[in-house]
CSV table of C-alpha atoms and ligand atoms in Angstrom, one decimal:
chain,number,residue,atom,x,y,z
A,1,MET,CA,0.0,0.0,0.0
A,2,THR,CA,3.1,2.2,-0.1
A,3,GLY,CA,2.7,5.6,-1.8
A,4,GLN,CA,-1.1,5.3,-2.1
A,5,TYR,CA,-3.4,7.9,-0.5
A,6,ARG,CA,-6.0,6.3,1.7
A,7,MET,CA,-8.9,8.0,3.5
A,8,ALA,CA,-9.7,6.8,7.0
A,9,ARG,CA,-11.6,3.5,6.7
A,10,TYR,CA,-12.7,0.9,9.3
A,11,ASP,CA,-10.5,-1.9,8.0
A,12,GLU,CA,-7.2,-0.3,9.0
A,13,GLY,CA,-4.8,-3.1,10.0
A,14,THR,CA,-2.2,-2.9,12.8
A,15,VAL,CA,1.2,-1.5,11.9
A,16,PHE,CA,2.5,-5.1,11.9
A,17,GLU,CA,-0.2,-6.2,9.4
A,18,ILE,CA,0.5,-3.3,7.1
A,19,GLY,CA,4.2,-3.9,7.4
A,20,GLY,CA,3.9,-7.5,6.3
A,21,GLU,CA,6.0,-10.5,7.4
A,22,SER,CA,9.5,-9.2,7.4
A,23,HIS,CA,9.7,-6.9,10.4
A,24,VAL,CA,13.0,-5.1,10.6
A,25,ARG,CA,13.8,-3.0,7.5
A,26,SER,CA,17.2,-1.5,7.3
A,27,ALA,CA,16.3,0.6,4.2
A,28,THR,CA,14.6,3.3,6.3
A,29,GLY,CA,18.0,4.1,7.9
A,30,HIS,CA,16.3,5.2,11.2
A,31,ILE,CA,17.3,2.1,13.2
A,32,PRO,CA,20.8,2.4,14.8
A,33,ASP,CA,23.1,-0.2,13.5
A,34,GLY,CA,23.5,-1.9,16.8
A,35,LEU,CA,19.7,-2.5,17.1
A,36,LYS,CA,19.1,-3.8,13.5
A,37,GLY,CA,17.8,-7.3,13.6
A,38,THR,CA,17.2,-7.2,17.3
A,39,VAL,CA,14.1,-5.1,17.7
A,40,ASP,CA,10.7,-6.3,16.4
A,41,LEU,CA,9.5,-3.3,14.3
A,42,PRO,CA,7.0,-3.1,11.5
A,43,ASP,CA,8.5,-2.9,8.0
A,44,LEU,CA,7.3,0.7,7.4
A,45,THR,CA,8.8,4.1,6.7
A,46,GLU,CA,8.3,6.9,9.1
A,47,ALA,CA,5.8,8.5,6.7
A,48,GLU,CA,3.7,5.3,6.5
A,49,VAL,CA,3.6,4.9,10.3
A,50,MET,CA,2.5,8.5,10.6
A,51,ARG,CA,-0.3,8.1,8.1
A,52,HIS,CA,-1.4,4.9,9.8
A,53,TYR,CA,-1.9,6.7,13.1
A,54,VAL,CA,-3.6,9.7,11.4
A,55,ARG,CA,-6.1,7.3,9.8
A,56,LEU,CA,-6.7,5.7,13.1
A,57,SER,CA,-7.4,9.1,14.7
A,58,GLN,CA,-9.9,9.8,11.9
A,59,MET,CA,-11.8,6.7,12.8
A,60,ASN,CA,-12.6,8.2,16.2
A,61,HIS,CA,-15.6,10.5,16.7
A,62,CYS,CA,-14.4,13.6,18.5
A,63,VAL,CA,-15.8,16.9,19.4
A,64,GLU,CA,-13.8,18.4,16.5
A,65,SER,CA,-15.6,16.1,14.0
A,66,GLY,CA,-19.2,16.2,15.2
A,67,PHE,CA,-21.9,16.6,17.8
A,68,TYR,CA,-21.0,14.8,21.1
A,69,PRO,CA,-24.0,14.8,23.4
A,70,LEU,CA,-22.5,12.6,26.1
A,71,GLY,CA,-24.6,13.4,29.1
A,72,SER,CA,-22.8,14.4,32.4
A,73,CYS,CA,-19.5,14.8,30.5
A,74,THR,CA,-20.1,18.3,29.0
A,75,MET,CA,-18.3,17.6,25.7
A,76,LYS,CA,-18.3,21.2,24.6
A,77,HIS,CA,-16.1,22.8,21.9
A,78,ASN,CA,-13.0,24.0,23.6
A,79,PRO,CA,-12.0,27.4,22.4
A,80,ARG,CA,-8.7,27.6,20.5
A,81,SER,CA,-7.8,30.7,22.5
A,82,SER,CA,-7.5,28.6,25.6
A,83,VAL,CA,-5.3,26.1,23.8
A,84,TRP,CA,-3.2,28.9,22.4
A,85,ALA,CA,-2.6,30.3,25.9
A,86,ALA,CA,-1.5,26.8,27.1
A,87,THR,CA,1.1,26.6,24.3
A,88,LEU,CA,2.9,29.9,25.2
A,89,PRO,CA,6.5,29.0,26.0
A,90,GLY,CA,6.4,30.9,29.3
A,91,PHE,CA,3.7,28.3,30.4
A,92,ALA,CA,4.5,25.3,28.4
A,93,SER,CA,8.3,25.2,28.8
A,94,ILE,CA,8.7,25.9,32.5
A,95,HIS,CA,9.8,23.3,35.1
A,96,PRO,CA,8.2,22.7,38.4
A,97,GLU,CA,11.5,22.9,40.2
A,98,GLN,CA,12.3,26.4,39.0
A,99,PRO,CA,13.0,29.0,41.6
A,100,PHE,CA,9.8,30.9,42.5
A,101,SER,CA,11.3,34.2,41.3
A,102,THR,CA,11.5,32.8,37.8
A,103,VAL,CA,7.9,31.6,37.6
A,104,GLN,CA,6.0,34.5,39.2
A,105,GLY,CA,3.6,34.7,36.2
A,106,ALA,CA,2.6,31.0,36.6
A,107,LEU,CA,2.2,31.2,40.3
A,108,GLY,CA,0.2,34.4,39.9
A,109,LEU,CA,-2.1,32.7,37.4
A,110,MET,CA,-2.8,29.9,39.8
A,111,TYR,CA,-3.3,32.3,42.7
A,112,GLU,CA,-5.8,34.3,40.6
A,113,LEU,CA,-7.6,31.1,39.3
A,114,GLU,CA,-8.1,29.9,42.9
A,115,ARG,CA,-9.9,33.2,43.6
A,116,MET,CA,-11.9,33.1,40.4
A,117,LEU,CA,-13.1,29.5,41.1
A,118,ALA,CA,-13.8,30.4,44.8
A,119,GLU,CA,-16.0,33.3,43.5
A,120,ILE,CA,-17.9,31.0,41.0
A,121,GLY,CA,-18.4,28.3,43.7
A,122,GLY,CA,-19.2,30.7,46.5
A,123,MET,CA,-16.3,29.1,48.5
A,124,LYS,CA,-13.7,30.7,50.8
A,125,ALA,CA,-10.6,28.9,49.4
A,126,VAL,CA,-9.6,26.5,46.6
A,127,THR,CA,-6.9,23.9,45.9
A,128,LEU,CA,-6.0,23.3,42.3
A,129,GLN,CA,-4.2,20.0,42.9
A,130,PRO,CA,-6.6,17.2,42.2
A,131,ALA,CA,-6.2,15.8,38.6
A,132,ALA,CA,-9.9,14.9,38.0
A,133,GLY,CA,-13.3,15.1,39.5
A,134,ALA,CA,-13.0,11.8,41.1
A,135,GLN,CA,-9.7,12.8,42.8
A,136,GLY,CA,-11.4,16.0,43.8
A,137,GLU,CA,-14.1,13.9,45.5
A,138,TYR,CA,-11.5,11.9,47.3
A,139,THR,CA,-9.7,15.0,48.4
A,140,GLY,CA,-13.0,16.6,49.5
A,141,LEU,CA,-13.9,13.5,51.7
A,142,LEU,CA,-10.4,13.5,53.2
A,143,LEU,CA,-11.0,17.2,54.2
A,144,ILE,CA,-14.3,16.3,55.7
A,145,LYS,CA,-12.8,13.4,57.6
A,146,ALA,CA,-10.0,15.7,58.9
A,147,TYR,CA,-12.6,18.3,60.0
A,148,HIS,CA,-14.7,15.7,61.9
A,149,GLU,CA,-11.6,14.2,63.5
A,150,ALA,CA,-10.3,17.7,64.6
A,151,ASN,CA,-13.7,18.0,66.3
A,152,GLY,CA,-13.2,14.7,68.1
A,153,GLU,CA,-15.8,12.9,66.0
A,154,SER,CA,-15.6,9.7,64.2
A,155,ARG,CA,-18.4,9.6,61.7
A,156,ASP,CA,-18.4,6.6,59.4
A,157,GLN,CA,-21.2,7.0,56.9
A,158,VAL,CA,-21.6,9.0,53.6
A,159,ILE,CA,-25.0,9.4,52.0
A,160,VAL,CA,-25.5,9.5,48.3
A,161,PRO,CA,-28.7,9.7,46.3
A,162,ASP,CA,-29.6,6.9,43.9
A,163,THR,CA,-29.0,9.3,40.9
A,164,ALA,CA,-25.4,9.8,41.9
A,165,HIS,CA,-22.5,9.3,39.5
A,166,GLY,CA,-20.6,6.0,40.3
A,167,THR,CA,-17.6,7.9,41.4
A,168,ASN,CA,-19.5,9.2,44.5
A,169,PRO,CA,-20.1,5.9,46.2
A,170,ALA,CA,-16.8,4.6,45.0
A,171,THR,CA,-14.9,7.6,46.5
A,172,ALA,CA,-16.8,7.3,49.8
A,173,ALA,CA,-15.9,3.6,50.0
A,174,MET,CA,-12.2,4.3,49.2
A,175,ALA,CA,-12.1,7.0,51.9
A,176,GLY,CA,-13.2,4.3,54.3
A,177,TYR,CA,-16.9,5.2,54.7
A,178,ASP,CA,-20.0,3.1,54.6
A,179,VAL,CA,-22.2,4.2,51.7
A,180,ILE,CA,-25.9,4.8,52.4
A,181,GLU,CA,-28.1,5.3,49.4
A,182,VAL,CA,-31.2,7.5,49.5
A,183,PRO,CA,-34.0,7.1,46.9
A,184,SER,CA,-35.4,9.8,44.7
A,185,ALA,CA,-38.9,11.0,45.1
A,186,ASP,CA,-41.5,10.9,42.3
A,187,ASP,CA,-40.3,14.2,40.9
A,188,GLY,CA,-36.7,12.9,40.5
A,189,THR,CA,-35.2,15.0,43.3
A,190,VAL,CA,-33.9,13.7,46.7
A,191,ASP,CA,-36.6,12.2,48.9
A,192,LEU,CA,-36.3,14.6,51.8
A,193,ASP,CA,-38.0,12.3,54.3
A,194,ALA,CA,-35.8,9.4,53.4
A,195,LEU,CA,-32.8,11.7,53.7
A,196,LYS,CA,-33.8,12.9,57.2
A,197,GLU,CA,-34.3,9.2,58.1
A,198,ALA,CA,-30.8,8.3,57.0
A,199,LEU,CA,-29.1,11.3,58.7
A,200,SER,CA,-27.6,10.6,62.1
A,201,ASP,CA,-24.6,11.3,64.3
A,202,ARG,CA,-22.8,8.7,62.1
A,203,THR,CA,-23.2,10.8,58.9
A,204,ALA,CA,-20.0,12.4,57.8
A,205,ALA,CA,-21.4,14.0,54.6
A,206,LEU,CA,-24.1,14.0,51.9
A,207,MET,CA,-22.7,14.0,48.4
A,208,LEU,CA,-25.0,15.8,46.0
A,209,THR,CA,-25.0,16.9,42.3
A,210,ASN,CA,-27.2,19.9,41.6
A,211,PRO,CA,-28.8,20.0,39.0
A,212,ASN,CA,-28.8,16.2,39.5
A,213,THR,CA,-28.0,13.7,36.8
A,214,LEU,CA,-31.5,13.8,35.5
A,215,GLY,CA,-30.9,17.5,34.8
A,216,ILE,CA,-33.3,18.5,37.5
A,217,PHE,CA,-32.5,21.3,40.0
A,218,GLU,CA,-32.8,20.2,43.6
A,219,GLY,CA,-35.3,22.9,44.5
A,220,ARG,CA,-35.3,22.1,48.2
A,221,VAL,CA,-31.5,22.2,48.5
A,222,THR,CA,-31.5,24.8,51.3
A,223,GLU,CA,-33.8,22.5,53.3
A,224,ILE,CA,-31.5,19.6,52.5
A,225,ALA,CA,-28.5,21.7,53.7
A,226,LYS,CA,-30.3,22.6,56.9
A,227,ALA,CA,-31.1,19.0,57.7
A,228,VAL,CA,-27.5,17.8,56.9
A,229,HIS,CA,-25.9,20.6,59.0
A,230,GLU,CA,-28.3,20.0,61.9
A,231,SER,CA,-27.1,16.4,62.1
A,232,GLY,CA,-23.5,17.7,62.3
A,233,ALA,CA,-22.6,16.4,58.8
A,234,LEU,CA,-21.2,18.4,55.8
A,235,LEU,CA,-22.6,18.9,52.3
A,236,TYR,CA,-20.4,17.9,49.3
A,237,TYR,CA,-21.1,19.4,45.8
A,238,ASP,CA,-20.3,17.2,42.8
A,239,GLY,CA,-19.5,20.1,40.4
A,240,ALA,CA,-19.7,18.0,37.2
A,241,ASN,CA,-23.0,19.8,36.4
A,242,LEU,CA,-21.7,23.3,37.1
A,243,ASN,CA,-22.2,24.1,33.4
A,244,ALA,CA,-25.9,24.6,34.2
A,245,ILE,CA,-25.6,27.2,36.9
A,246,MET,CA,-22.5,29.3,36.5
A,247,GLY,CA,-23.1,33.0,37.3
A,248,ILE,CA,-26.7,32.2,38.1
A,249,THR,CA,-26.3,30.7,41.5
A,250,LYS,CA,-23.4,29.2,43.6
A,251,PRO,CA,-23.0,26.0,45.5
A,252,GLY,CA,-21.9,28.2,48.5
A,253,ALA,CA,-25.3,30.0,48.4
A,254,MET,CA,-27.1,26.7,48.4
A,255,GLY,CA,-25.3,25.7,51.7
A,256,PHE,CA,-22.6,23.4,50.3
A,257,ASP,CA,-19.3,23.1,52.3
A,258,VAL,CA,-17.1,21.5,49.7
A,259,VAL,CA,-17.2,21.7,45.9
A,260,HIS,CA,-15.2,20.1,43.1
A,261,PHE,CA,-14.9,21.7,39.7
A,262,ASN,CA,-14.2,19.6,36.6
A,263,LEU,CA,-12.1,22.0,34.6
A,264,HIS,CA,-12.1,19.5,31.7
A,265,LYS,CA,-15.9,19.7,31.6
A,266,THR,CA,-16.9,23.2,32.4
A,267,PHE,CA,-13.8,25.3,31.7
A,268,GLY,CA,-12.5,24.6,28.2
A,269,THR,CA,-10.2,21.7,28.3
A,270,PRO,CA,-10.7,18.7,26.0
A,271,HIS,CA,-11.4,15.4,27.7
A,272,GLY,CA,-12.3,11.8,27.0
A,273,GLY,CA,-8.9,10.6,26.0
A,274,GLY,CA,-7.9,14.2,25.0
A,275,GLY,CA,-5.4,14.7,27.7
A,276,PRO,CA,-5.1,15.3,31.5
A,277,GLY,CA,-7.9,16.8,33.5
A,278,SER,CA,-8.2,18.8,36.6
A,279,GLY,CA,-10.5,18.7,39.6
A,280,PRO,CA,-9.9,21.7,41.9
A,281,VAL,CA,-11.7,21.6,45.2
A,282,GLY,CA,-13.2,24.6,47.0
A,283,VAL,CA,-14.1,24.8,50.6
A,284,VAL,CA,-15.9,27.0,53.2
A,285,GLU,CA,-13.9,28.8,55.9
A,286,ARG,CA,-14.0,26.0,58.5
A,287,LEU,CA,-12.4,23.5,56.1
A,288,GLU,CA,-9.6,25.8,54.8
A,289,PRO,CA,-7.0,24.8,57.5
A,290,PHE,CA,-7.1,21.2,56.1
A,291,LEU,CA,-6.4,21.9,52.4
A,292,PRO,CA,-3.6,20.0,50.7
A,293,VAL,CA,-0.1,21.4,50.6
A,294,PRO,CA,1.6,23.2,48.9
A,295,ARG,CA,-0.7,26.3,49.1
A,296,ILE,CA,0.0,29.3,46.9
A,297,THR,CA,0.6,32.3,49.1
A,298,ARG,CA,1.9,35.8,48.7
A,299,GLU,CA,4.9,37.0,50.8
A,300,ASN,CA,6.4,40.5,50.3
A,301,ASP,CA,4.9,40.8,46.8
A,302,MET,CA,6.2,37.4,45.8
A,303,PHE,CA,4.1,34.3,45.0
A,304,VAL,CA,5.4,31.2,46.8
A,305,LEU,CA,4.4,27.7,47.4
A,306,SER,CA,4.1,27.0,51.1
A,307,ASP,CA,4.1,23.7,53.0
A,308,ASP,CA,3.6,25.4,56.3
A,309,VAL,CA,0.0,24.3,56.9
A,310,PRO,CA,-0.1,22.4,60.2
A,311,ALA,CA,-3.5,20.8,59.9
A,312,SER,CA,-3.2,20.0,56.1
A,313,ILE,CA,-4.2,16.6,54.9
A,314,GLY,CA,-0.9,16.6,53.1
A,315,LYS,CA,-0.1,16.2,49.4
A,316,VAL,CA,-2.6,14.7,46.9
A,317,GLN,CA,-0.7,15.2,43.7
A,318,SER,CA,2.8,15.7,42.4
A,319,PHE,CA,3.9,19.3,42.5
A,320,TYR,CA,0.7,21.4,42.3
A,321,GLY,CA,-1.6,19.6,39.7
A,322,ASN,CA,-2.0,19.7,36.0
A,323,PHE,CA,-0.8,23.2,35.3
A,324,LEU,CA,-1.6,23.6,31.6
A,325,VAL,CA,-5.2,22.6,32.2
A,326,LEU,CA,-5.2,25.4,34.8
A,327,VAL,CA,-3.9,27.8,32.1
A,328,ARG,CA,-6.8,26.8,29.8
A,329,ALA,CA,-9.4,27.3,32.5
A,330,TYR,CA,-7.9,30.7,33.4
A,331,ALA,CA,-8.1,31.8,29.7
A,332,PHE,CA,-11.6,30.4,29.4
A,333,ILE,CA,-12.9,32.3,32.4
A,334,LYS,CA,-11.1,35.5,31.5
A,335,SER,CA,-12.3,35.4,27.9
A,336,HIS,CA,-15.9,35.1,29.0
A,337,GLY,CA,-15.5,37.7,31.7
A,338,SER,CA,-18.8,38.8,33.3
A,339,SER,CA,-20.7,36.9,30.6
A,340,LEU,CA,-19.8,33.5,32.1
A,341,GLN,CA,-23.5,33.3,33.0
A,342,GLU,CA,-24.4,33.2,29.3
A,343,VAL,CA,-22.5,29.9,29.0
A,344,SER,CA,-25.0,28.3,31.4
A,345,GLU,CA,-28.0,30.1,29.9
A,346,MET,CA,-27.2,28.8,26.5
A,347,ALA,CA,-26.5,25.3,27.7
A,348,VAL,CA,-29.9,25.2,29.5
A,349,LEU,CA,-31.6,26.7,26.5
A,350,ASN,CA,-30.1,24.2,24.1
A,351,ALA,CA,-31.1,21.3,26.4
A,352,ASN,CA,-34.7,22.5,26.7
A,353,TYR,CA,-34.9,23.1,22.9
A,354,LEU,CA,-33.9,19.4,22.4
A,355,VAL,CA,-36.4,18.4,25.0
A,356,ALA,CA,-39.1,20.2,23.1
A,357,ARG,CA,-38.0,18.8,19.7
A,358,LEU,CA,-37.9,15.2,21.1
A,359,ASN,CA,-41.2,15.5,22.9
A,360,GLY,CA,-43.3,12.5,22.0
A,361,VAL,CA,-40.5,10.7,20.3
A,362,LEU,CA,-39.4,8.9,23.5
A,363,PRO,CA,-40.7,9.4,27.1
A,364,MET,CA,-38.8,11.6,29.5
A,365,PRO,CA,-39.6,10.4,33.0
A,366,TYR,CA,-39.8,12.8,36.0
A,367,GLY,CA,-41.5,16.0,34.6
A,368,LYS,CA,-40.5,18.3,31.8
A,369,LEU,CA,-38.3,21.3,32.7
A,370,ARG,CA,-34.6,20.6,32.6
A,371,LYS,CA,-31.3,22.4,33.2
A,372,HIS,CA,-28.4,21.6,30.9
A,373,GLU,CA,-29.2,17.9,30.2
A,374,PHE,CA,-32.1,15.4,30.2
A,375,VAL,CA,-32.7,11.7,30.3
A,376,LEU,CA,-35.0,9.9,27.9
A,377,SER,CA,-36.1,6.3,28.3
A,378,GLY,CA,-35.8,3.8,25.5
A,379,GLU,CA,-38.3,1.5,27.4
A,380,PRO,CA,-41.1,1.6,24.7
A,381,LEU,CA,-38.7,0.3,22.1
A,382,LYS,CA,-38.2,-2.9,24.0
A,383,GLU,CA,-41.4,-4.4,22.7
A,384,LYS,CA,-39.9,-4.2,19.2
A,385,GLY,CA,-36.8,-6.0,20.6
A,386,VAL,CA,-34.8,-2.8,20.3
A,387,LYS,CA,-32.5,-1.7,23.2
A,388,THR,CA,-31.0,1.7,24.0
A,389,LEU,CA,-27.6,0.3,23.0
A,390,ASP,CA,-28.9,-0.3,19.5
A,391,VAL,CA,-30.1,3.3,19.2
A,392,ALA,CA,-26.7,4.5,20.5
A,393,LYS,CA,-24.9,2.4,17.9
A,394,ARG,CA,-27.2,3.6,15.1
A,395,LEU,CA,-26.5,7.3,16.0
A,396,GLY,CA,-22.9,6.6,15.2
A,397,ASP,CA,-23.9,5.6,11.6
A,398,MET,CA,-25.6,9.0,11.3
A,399,GLY,CA,-22.5,11.0,12.3
A,400,PHE,CA,-23.4,11.6,16.0
A,401,HIS,CA,-21.7,10.4,19.1
A,402,ALA,CA,-24.1,8.5,21.3
A,403,PRO,CA,-25.5,10.0,24.5
A,404,THR,CA,-24.5,8.5,27.8
A,405,ILE,CA,-26.6,5.3,28.1
A,406,TYR,CA,-27.9,3.2,31.0
A,407,PHE,CA,-27.2,6.0,33.5
A,408,PRO,CA,-28.7,7.2,35.8
A,409,HIS,CA,-29.9,3.8,36.9
A,410,ILE,CA,-33.4,4.9,38.0
A,411,VAL,CA,-34.4,5.4,34.4
A,412,GLU,CA,-35.0,2.3,32.4
A,413,GLU,CA,-33.0,2.1,29.1
A,414,ALA,CA,-31.7,5.5,29.9
A,415,MET,CA,-30.3,7.9,27.3
A,416,MET,CA,-28.7,11.0,28.9
A,417,ILE,CA,-28.4,13.8,26.5
A,418,GLU,CA,-26.3,17.0,27.1
A,419,PRO,CA,-26.0,19.3,24.1
A,420,THR,CA,-23.8,22.1,25.7
A,421,GLU,CA,-23.8,25.7,24.8
A,422,THR,CA,-21.4,25.5,21.9
A,423,GLU,CA,-23.9,23.8,19.5
A,424,ASP,CA,-26.0,25.7,17.0
A,425,LYS,CA,-29.7,25.2,16.2
A,426,ALA,CA,-29.0,23.4,12.9
A,427,THR,CA,-26.9,20.7,14.8
A,428,LEU,CA,-29.5,20.3,17.4
A,429,ASP,CA,-32.2,19.9,14.7
A,430,ALA,CA,-30.1,17.4,12.8
A,431,PHE,CA,-29.7,15.3,16.0
A,432,ALA,CA,-33.4,15.5,16.8
A,433,ASP,CA,-34.2,14.4,13.3
A,434,ALA,CA,-31.8,11.5,13.4
A,435,LEU,CA,-33.2,10.2,16.7
A,436,THR,CA,-36.8,10.6,15.5
A,437,CYS,CA,-35.9,8.6,12.4
A,438,ILE,CA,-34.1,5.9,14.3
A,439,VAL,CA,-37.0,5.3,16.6
A,440,SER,CA,-39.2,4.4,13.7
A,441,GLU,CA,-36.6,2.3,11.8
A,442,ASP,CA,-36.8,-1.4,11.1
A,443,PRO,CA,-35.8,-3.2,14.3
A,444,GLU,CA,-33.7,-5.8,12.5
A,445,GLY,CA,-31.6,-3.2,10.9
A,446,LEU,CA,-31.1,-1.4,14.2
A,447,LYS,CA,-29.7,-4.5,15.9
A,448,CYS,CA,-27.0,-4.6,13.2
A,449,ALA,CA,-25.9,-1.0,13.8
A,450,PRO,CA,-23.3,0.4,13.4
A,451,THR,CA,-23.2,-0.6,9.7
A,452,GLU,CA,-20.2,1.5,8.8
A,453,VAL,CA,-17.9,-0.9,10.6
A,454,GLU,CA,-17.5,-4.6,10.0
A,455,ALA,CA,-19.4,-5.7,13.1
A,456,ARG,CA,-20.5,-4.4,16.5
A,457,VAL,CA,-17.8,-4.6,19.0
A,458,ASP,CA,-18.3,-7.2,21.7
A,459,GLU,CA,-17.7,-4.8,24.7
A,460,VAL,CA,-18.1,-7.4,27.4
A,461,PHE,CA,-15.6,-9.7,25.7
A,462,ALA,CA,-13.2,-6.8,25.1
A,463,ALA,CA,-13.4,-5.8,28.8
A,464,LYS,CA,-12.7,-9.3,30.0
A,465,ASN,CA,-9.9,-10.1,27.5
A,466,MET,CA,-7.4,-7.4,27.8
A,467,TRP,CA,-5.3,-7.8,24.7
A,468,LEU,CA,-3.6,-4.5,24.9
A,469,THR,CA,-0.7,-5.3,22.6
A,470,TRP,CA,-0.3,-7.0,19.3
A,471,ASP,CA,1.8,-9.7,20.9
A,472,LEU,CA,-1.0,-10.5,23.4
A,473,ALA,CA,-3.6,-10.7,20.6
A,474,GLN,CA,-1.3,-13.1,18.7
A,475,GLN,CA,-1.0,-15.4,21.7
A,476,ASP,CA,-4.7,-16.2,22.0
B,1,PLP,C1,-17.6,13.2,35.3
B,1,PLP,C2,-18.3,13.1,36.6
B,1,PLP,C3,-17.6,12.8,37.8
B,1,PLP,C4,-16.2,12.4,37.8
B,1,PLP,O1,-15.3,13.3,37.3
B,1,PLP,P1,-14.0,12.9,36.5
B,1,PLP,O2,-13.3,14.2,36.2
B,1,PLP,O3,-14.4,12.1,35.3
B,1,PLP,O4,-13.2,12.1,37.5
B,1,PLP,C5,-18.4,12.8,38.9
B,1,PLP,N1,-19.7,13.1,38.9
B,1,PLP,C6,-20.4,13.4,37.8
B,1,PLP,C7,-21.8,13.7,37.9
B,1,PLP,C8,-19.7,13.4,36.6
B,1,PLP,O5,-20.4,13.6,35.4
């Protein structure tokens, strides 16, 4: 296939298959003499290898190639201005061990970003260290644990609603807590009576997402906060859905004590295999003494990193976190300025436009008004033998990434759709048309989707048989 232009196709072989039987090729001249004949390399030129990987990348649906309504993940377009900022040599080429005097700009950016996030979250102080939302949750629970211990209390339970993201109970368990699940009421929000029943002097915290994973705002959140605080527990805000409320309200105003931010969801960093993330954590005043070290402080007009925090839970990340993600978030917030609120307003408008367009196509359990995302049920399709998984696969044929499926668990055959603020009306219409069309398609055809590829991937088999290298695949 040498010298021939090929578009991305779904029958791309591995580099070894393309390279053929004889592996080591001396003609390329790139293999040092001493290694020739000793390393197992495909018989391909550098250009061929590059083209192979570019074709592979084109087989992937990404936010640059099309609509990506993966609910809860906020797969928005990430502005190139943020990417540009992160590539500036003064940010991209510095080393974490440089003397403070030579990286004042970087430290100043982090110092300011902490304050901007604190303002958005309604918190007193922020740490930028955690590398993802899940690590933010873990850090947050360690802070809560340290707080209770400092008060001479050993509380051993964390409460999560049944709509919670899987990371919430997983984090609580990892932090050594017993996980107590509370059910949702008929309107899809936390069942307040069940919550009050579950709260006790054993409760360390309630972890809550607001709006929740159904896209519904917990309207009684101040009542929830009151009940939680009266029992002596703290309230944790899973900030994955912050894209719905920025500039409109703040977790701090709702009574939350700890918040994590997913910079790779809300604040302009690509994610989903696109690179590292960042999950800063904000806290109210009474939790500030426990924040991880180092803290960024200001001494005599110099920004420095300080380890002098006696009650700190310690380090949670190498150095101070994923710095270039912080630069992107800083650029994103600065470029929106006081109009950050419009991000959320557009995200909510887009979601509710799709809700209106899809009305009657598939049921949407738990009432009609949504924030930035909503959950449909593929239940009625079951009588035709069609599953939500089939619909998701078929959307791929039509050029759309699938929504999040089978989550939250309280909706049968769930499809969780989050359009984000960066999509235009034509894209939303095209997606609504595609879904409307799929629902009335021939069930037999749907079960074969996606048709663009040779066959549907057996995901269970793939998860159980970890052939991560060519050699492993050859052995079986
Ligand atoms: C994404 C997400 C998380 C976890 O965040 P990561 O950054 O992926 O670790 C937690 N809760 C909800 C609701 C999420 O959508």
